[in-house]
mmCIF file of C-alpha atoms in Angstrom:
data_model
loop_
_atom_site.group_PDB
_atom_site.id
_atom_site.type_symbol
_atom_site.label_atom_id
_atom_site.label_comp_id
_atom_site.label_asym_id
_atom_site.label_seq_id
_atom_site.Cartn_x
_atom_site.Cartn_y
_atom_site.Cartn_z
ATOM 1 C CA UNK A 1 63.468 11.748 -112.066
ATOM 2 C CA UNK A 2 65.029 9.259 -109.778
ATOM 3 C CA UNK A 3 66.425 6.062 -110.909
ATOM 4 C CA UNK A 4 68.192 3.223 -109.087
ATOM 5 C CA UNK A 5 70.534 0.829 -110.674
ATOM 6 C CA UNK A 6 72.090 -2.321 -109.702
ATOM 7 C CA UNK A 7 74.594 -4.731 -111.221
ATOM 8 C CA UNK A 8 75.174 -7.416 -112.229
ATOM 9 C CA UNK A 9 71.889 -8.446 -112.874
ATOM 10 C CA UNK A 10 72.651 -12.269 -112.338
ATOM 11 C CA UNK A 11 75.512 -13.981 -110.871
ATOM 12 C CA UNK A 12 76.636 -17.419 -110.297
ATOM 13 C CA UNK A 13 79.414 -17.928 -107.790
ATOM 14 C CA UNK A 14 81.081 -20.988 -106.146
ATOM 15 C CA UNK A 15 80.969 -21.414 -102.237
ATOM 16 C CA UNK A 16 83.850 -19.881 -100.553
ATOM 17 C CA UNK A 17 84.394 -17.103 -103.271
ATOM 18 C CA UNK A 18 84.003 -13.147 -102.522
ATOM 19 C CA UNK A 19 80.993 -11.211 -103.621
ATOM 20 C CA UNK A 20 80.568 -7.599 -104.461
ATOM 21 C CA UNK A 21 77.193 -6.106 -105.610
ATOM 22 C CA UNK A 22 76.598 -2.414 -106.379
ATOM 23 C CA UNK A 23 73.875 -0.118 -106.284
ATOM 24 C CA UNK A 24 73.697 3.592 -107.209
ATOM 25 C CA UNK A 25 70.935 6.109 -107.329
ATOM 26 C CA UNK A 26 70.544 8.996 -109.577
ATOM 27 C CA UNK A 27 68.396 12.078 -109.322
ATOM 28 C CA UNK A 28 68.375 12.475 -105.534
ATOM 29 C CA UNK A 29 70.594 13.482 -102.773
ATOM 30 C CA UNK A 30 71.236 12.124 -99.093
ATOM 31 C CA UNK A 31 68.762 9.198 -99.465
ATOM 32 C CA UNK A 32 68.298 6.414 -97.184
ATOM 33 C CA UNK A 33 69.585 3.206 -98.685
ATOM 34 C CA UNK A 34 68.635 -0.329 -98.164
ATOM 35 C CA UNK A 35 69.762 -3.897 -98.948
ATOM 36 C CA UNK A 36 67.060 -6.629 -98.923
ATOM 37 C CA UNK A 37 67.329 -10.339 -99.800
ATOM 38 C CA UNK A 38 64.239 -12.431 -100.980
ATOM 39 C CA UNK A 39 64.684 -16.036 -100.960
ATOM 40 C CA UNK A 40 62.856 -17.955 -103.357
ATOM 41 C CA UNK A 41 58.906 -17.833 -102.609
ATOM 42 C CA UNK A 42 59.644 -15.937 -99.442
ATOM 43 C CA UNK A 43 59.173 -12.371 -98.224
ATOM 44 C CA UNK A 44 61.645 -9.519 -98.102
ATOM 45 C CA UNK A 45 64.477 -9.545 -95.497
ATOM 46 C CA UNK A 46 66.078 -6.261 -94.625
ATOM 47 C CA UNK A 47 69.888 -6.827 -94.327
ATOM 48 C CA UNK A 48 71.239 -3.348 -94.141
ATOM 49 C CA UNK A 49 70.117 0.439 -94.109
ATOM 50 C CA UNK A 50 72.220 3.438 -94.334
ATOM 51 C CA UNK A 51 71.244 6.946 -93.482
ATOM 52 C CA UNK A 52 74.317 8.495 -94.799
ATOM 53 C CA UNK A 53 77.978 7.918 -95.911
ATOM 54 C CA UNK A 54 79.719 5.492 -93.769
ATOM 55 C CA UNK A 55 76.696 4.879 -91.647
ATOM 56 C CA UNK A 56 75.574 1.287 -91.921
ATOM 57 C CA UNK A 57 73.110 -0.432 -89.654
ATOM 58 C CA UNK A 58 72.767 -4.386 -89.790
ATOM 59 C CA UNK A 59 69.566 -6.175 -89.327
ATOM 60 C CA UNK A 60 70.775 -9.591 -89.149
ATOM 61 C CA UNK A 61 74.092 -11.287 -88.132
ATOM 62 C CA UNK A 62 75.599 -12.882 -91.249
ATOM 63 C CA UNK A 63 78.660 -13.115 -93.416
ATOM 64 C CA UNK A 64 77.814 -10.116 -95.521
ATOM 65 C CA UNK A 65 78.804 -6.554 -94.963
ATOM 66 C CA UNK A 66 77.643 -3.386 -96.597
ATOM 67 C CA UNK A 67 79.488 -0.039 -97.092
ATOM 68 C CA UNK A 68 78.450 3.333 -98.502
ATOM 69 C CA UNK A 69 81.531 5.059 -99.870
ATOM 70 C CA UNK A 70 79.521 7.844 -101.511
ATOM 71 C CA UNK A 71 76.157 9.465 -101.112
ATOM 72 C CA UNK A 72 74.422 7.554 -103.656
ATOM 73 C CA UNK A 73 76.504 4.391 -103.854
ATOM 74 C CA UNK A 74 75.746 1.213 -101.634
ATOM 75 C CA UNK A 75 77.853 -1.908 -101.834
ATOM 76 C CA UNK A 76 76.990 -5.446 -100.495
ATOM 77 C CA UNK A 77 80.129 -7.752 -99.903
ATOM 78 C CA UNK A 78 81.100 -11.078 -98.609
ATOM 79 C CA UNK A 79 84.603 -12.462 -98.340
ATOM 80 C CA UNK A 80 83.449 -16.039 -98.521
ATOM 81 C CA UNK A 81 79.890 -17.048 -99.940
ATOM 82 C CA UNK A 82 77.839 -19.758 -98.428
ATOM 83 C CA UNK A 83 75.210 -21.916 -100.072
ATOM 84 C CA UNK A 84 72.476 -20.034 -98.082
ATOM 85 C CA UNK A 85 73.431 -16.741 -99.456
ATOM 86 C CA UNK A 86 71.674 -17.564 -102.742
ATOM 87 C CA UNK A 87 68.685 -15.234 -103.210
ATOM 88 C CA UNK A 88 67.385 -12.293 -104.965
ATOM 89 C CA UNK A 89 69.276 -9.137 -103.608
ATOM 90 C CA UNK A 90 67.413 -5.633 -103.816
ATOM 91 C CA UNK A 91 68.640 -2.277 -103.275
ATOM 92 C CA UNK A 92 66.307 0.401 -102.383
ATOM 93 C CA UNK A 93 66.148 4.029 -101.540
ATOM 94 C CA UNK A 94 63.855 6.268 -99.828
ATOM 95 C CA UNK A 95 63.764 10.157 -99.155
ATOM 96 C CA UNK A 96 65.591 10.797 -95.889
ATOM 97 C CA UNK A 97 63.060 12.708 -93.425
ATOM 98 C CA UNK A 98 63.838 12.963 -89.956
ATOM 99 C CA UNK A 99 61.572 10.434 -87.869
ATOM 100 C CA UNK A 100 59.892 9.163 -90.998
ATOM 101 C CA UNK A 101 59.582 5.653 -92.699
ATOM 102 C CA UNK A 102 58.440 6.613 -95.994
ATOM 103 C CA UNK A 103 57.864 4.689 -99.375
ATOM 104 C CA UNK A 104 60.902 2.858 -100.677
ATOM 105 C CA UNK A 105 61.769 2.546 -104.237
ATOM 106 C CA UNK A 106 63.592 -0.672 -105.365
ATOM 107 C CA UNK A 107 66.049 -1.394 -108.039
ATOM 108 C CA UNK A 108 65.896 -4.391 -110.609
ATOM 109 C CA UNK A 109 67.495 -6.804 -108.220
ATOM 110 C CA UNK A 110 70.621 -9.168 -108.549
ATOM 111 C CA UNK A 111 69.730 -12.921 -108.537
ATOM 112 C CA UNK A 112 72.764 -14.727 -106.978
ATOM 113 C CA UNK A 113 73.216 -18.357 -107.119
ATOM 114 C CA UNK A 114 75.865 -20.054 -105.024
ATOM 115 C CA UNK A 115 76.804 -23.421 -106.218
ATOM 116 C CA UNK B 1 52.596 -2.312 -88.428
ATOM 117 C CA UNK B 2 48.970 -3.365 -88.672
ATOM 118 C CA UNK B 3 47.747 -6.605 -90.454
ATOM 119 C CA UNK B 4 46.202 -6.777 -93.805
ATOM 120 C CA UNK B 5 44.176 -9.473 -95.778
ATOM 121 C CA UNK B 6 44.033 -9.668 -99.443
ATOM 122 C CA UNK B 7 42.433 -12.438 -101.734
ATOM 123 C CA UNK B 8 45.214 -14.633 -102.944
ATOM 124 C CA UNK B 9 44.437 -14.222 -106.663
ATOM 125 C CA UNK B 10 42.266 -12.380 -109.002
ATOM 126 C CA UNK B 11 41.835 -12.310 -112.808
ATOM 127 C CA UNK B 12 41.068 -9.184 -114.873
ATOM 128 C CA UNK B 13 40.162 -8.781 -118.703
ATOM 129 C CA UNK B 14 42.671 -6.752 -120.497
ATOM 130 C CA UNK B 15 41.429 -3.019 -120.772
ATOM 131 C CA UNK B 16 39.056 -3.435 -117.964
ATOM 132 C CA UNK B 17 39.553 -1.989 -114.466
ATOM 133 C CA UNK B 18 41.194 -4.170 -111.943
ATOM 134 C CA UNK B 19 39.920 -3.538 -108.431
ATOM 135 C CA UNK B 20 41.990 -5.123 -105.722
ATOM 136 C CA UNK B 21 40.603 -5.154 -102.183
ATOM 137 C CA UNK B 22 42.523 -5.168 -98.814
ATOM 138 C CA UNK B 23 41.116 -5.351 -95.334
ATOM 139 C CA UNK B 24 43.015 -3.761 -92.504
ATOM 140 C CA UNK B 25 40.492 -3.641 -89.673
ATOM 141 C CA UNK B 26 42.981 -3.059 -86.933
ATOM 142 C CA UNK B 27 44.512 0.042 -88.659
ATOM 143 C CA UNK B 28 45.345 2.706 -86.305
ATOM 144 C CA UNK B 29 45.001 6.516 -86.565
ATOM 145 C CA UNK B 30 48.600 7.260 -87.721
ATOM 146 C CA UNK B 31 48.865 4.392 -90.170
ATOM 147 C CA UNK B 32 48.912 4.775 -93.990
ATOM 148 C CA UNK B 33 47.944 2.429 -96.445
ATOM 149 C CA UNK B 34 50.544 1.586 -99.026
ATOM 150 C CA UNK B 35 50.457 -0.451 -102.119
ATOM 151 C CA UNK B 36 53.431 -2.060 -103.907
ATOM 152 C CA UNK B 37 53.564 -4.679 -106.654
ATOM 153 C CA UNK B 38 56.198 -7.302 -107.750
ATOM 154 C CA UNK B 39 56.168 -8.461 -111.308
ATOM 155 C CA UNK B 40 57.963 -11.917 -111.694
ATOM 156 C CA UNK B 41 61.640 -11.664 -111.596
ATOM 157 C CA UNK B 42 61.641 -7.973 -110.807
ATOM 158 C CA UNK B 43 62.011 -5.823 -107.678
ATOM 159 C CA UNK B 44 58.913 -4.517 -105.798
ATOM 160 C CA UNK B 45 57.526 -1.459 -107.172
ATOM 161 C CA UNK B 46 55.892 1.421 -105.063
ATOM 162 C CA UNK B 47 52.503 2.340 -106.574
ATOM 163 C CA UNK B 48 50.583 4.703 -104.171
ATOM 164 C CA UNK B 49 49.623 5.401 -100.532
ATOM 165 C CA UNK B 50 47.001 7.248 -98.632
ATOM 166 C CA UNK B 51 45.794 8.204 -95.061
ATOM 167 C CA UNK B 52 42.031 8.749 -95.516
ATOM 168 C CA UNK B 53 41.451 10.703 -98.652
ATOM 169 C CA UNK B 54 41.207 8.864 -102.112
ATOM 170 C CA UNK B 55 44.450 9.297 -103.895
ATOM 171 C CA UNK B 56 45.265 9.133 -107.615
ATOM 172 C CA UNK B 57 48.461 9.072 -109.505
ATOM 173 C CA UNK B 58 49.567 8.078 -112.908
ATOM 174 C CA UNK B 59 49.486 4.259 -112.071
ATOM 175 C CA UNK B 60 46.418 3.888 -110.044
ATOM 176 C CA UNK B 61 43.638 5.104 -107.716
ATOM 177 C CA UNK B 62 43.387 4.232 -103.979
ATOM 178 C CA UNK B 63 40.015 4.236 -102.427
ATOM 179 C CA UNK B 64 39.828 4.137 -98.752
ATOM 180 C CA UNK B 65 36.599 3.530 -96.852
ATOM 181 C CA UNK B 66 35.457 6.257 -94.406
ATOM 182 C CA UNK B 67 35.997 3.991 -91.406
ATOM 183 C CA UNK B 68 39.527 3.126 -92.804
ATOM 184 C CA UNK B 69 39.070 -0.477 -92.224
ATOM 185 C CA UNK B 70 39.449 -1.412 -95.952
ATOM 186 C CA UNK B 71 40.756 0.029 -99.315
ATOM 187 C CA UNK B 72 40.748 -0.800 -102.891
ATOM 188 C CA UNK B 73 43.394 -0.360 -105.346
ATOM 189 C CA UNK B 74 42.126 0.448 -108.868
ATOM 190 C CA UNK B 75 44.057 -0.014 -112.086
ATOM 191 C CA UNK B 76 41.740 1.682 -114.433
ATOM 192 C CA UNK B 77 42.585 -0.141 -117.607
ATOM 193 C CA UNK B 78 44.672 -3.006 -116.944
ATOM 194 C CA UNK B 79 47.266 -4.372 -119.355
ATOM 195 C CA UNK B 80 49.050 -7.345 -119.663
ATOM 196 C CA UNK B 81 52.123 -5.646 -118.166
ATOM 197 C CA UNK B 82 50.133 -5.369 -114.765
ATOM 198 C CA UNK B 83 50.262 -8.972 -114.269
ATOM 199 C CA UNK B 84 52.003 -9.088 -110.632
ATOM 200 C CA UNK B 85 51.655 -9.959 -107.094
ATOM 201 C CA UNK B 86 50.072 -6.826 -105.434
ATOM 202 C CA UNK B 87 50.842 -6.120 -101.773
ATOM 203 C CA UNK B 88 48.774 -3.917 -99.387
ATOM 204 C CA UNK B 89 50.680 -2.881 -96.190
ATOM 205 C CA UNK B 90 49.847 -0.227 -93.528
ATOM 206 C CA UNK B 91 52.484 1.560 -91.749
ATOM 207 C CA UNK B 92 52.839 4.589 -89.505
ATOM 208 C CA UNK B 93 55.650 6.447 -91.165
ATOM 209 C CA UNK B 94 56.505 8.350 -88.061
ATOM 210 C CA UNK B 95 56.759 5.540 -85.763
ATOM 211 C CA UNK B 96 60.249 4.450 -84.980
ATOM 212 C CA UNK B 97 61.086 1.576 -82.604
ATOM 213 C CA UNK B 98 64.651 0.877 -83.628
ATOM 214 C CA UNK B 99 66.412 -0.415 -86.912
ATOM 215 C CA UNK B 100 63.705 -2.805 -87.863
ATOM 216 C CA UNK B 101 61.291 -0.153 -88.225
ATOM 217 C CA UNK B 102 62.578 0.216 -91.720
ATOM 218 C CA UNK B 103 61.782 -3.331 -92.597
ATOM 219 C CA UNK B 104 59.001 -3.628 -95.181
ATOM 220 C CA UNK B 105 57.030 -6.714 -94.521
ATOM 221 C CA UNK B 106 54.878 -7.805 -97.359
ATOM 222 C CA UNK B 107 52.034 -10.435 -96.755
ATOM 223 C CA UNK B 108 51.169 -12.862 -99.293
ATOM 224 C CA UNK B 109 49.572 -10.271 -101.575
ATOM 225 C CA UNK B 110 47.149 -10.693 -104.556
ATOM 226 C CA UNK B 111 48.340 -12.459 -107.650
ATOM 227 C CA UNK B 112 46.621 -10.439 -110.290
ATOM 228 C CA UNK B 113 46.409 -12.204 -113.943
ATOM 229 C CA UNK B 114 45.531 -9.861 -116.603
ATOM 230 C CA UNK B 115 43.720 -11.988 -119.365
ATOM 231 C CA UNK B 116 44.083 -11.076 -123.127
#
């Protein structure tokens, strides 16, 4: 069966510090991978998605970046965190099917607080 | 993606069936009904999806009306761990209009409280 891991589970970082969140998927190959942010009491915001190694699409301009160095590894980074970067960061995966937006499976999330 | 309407909250006694309704009167022919839930402080969890036939898996059953304008998610024997916000969304998995097509947009959902 497939599993998705995210770490760390929680993180408290000062403004201006760097960020690196990691997501790995097991039990599947060639997945689509996604990074979402969920601010307190709000819906999901898609930040990045990837359909393959080194292929990253960004949904919103921001000080965050993403990388996919391996097929089942997705990394979210920032060089300098802002207060507004606080939130619940979720990684998700879906089966890659040409022309299909099928169901997405989410990781446990990382709760980031920027002080 | 078509709009859905769900009751804001529901209670269910532990061990009883939880029936969560969803209205999607503007659903189009190629759109599927998907259900997710989010337990407090956890990531969303995919539950089930269907097009027009009723579906069942190890988590739940999905009943879709013949005109497809509404559906019901059934948790046959609710437990305290089923307390969560349940989201019904409709999507055409084959429609692609750019990068934003991958965005999952949840509405306010139904907060299900399972009572001991």
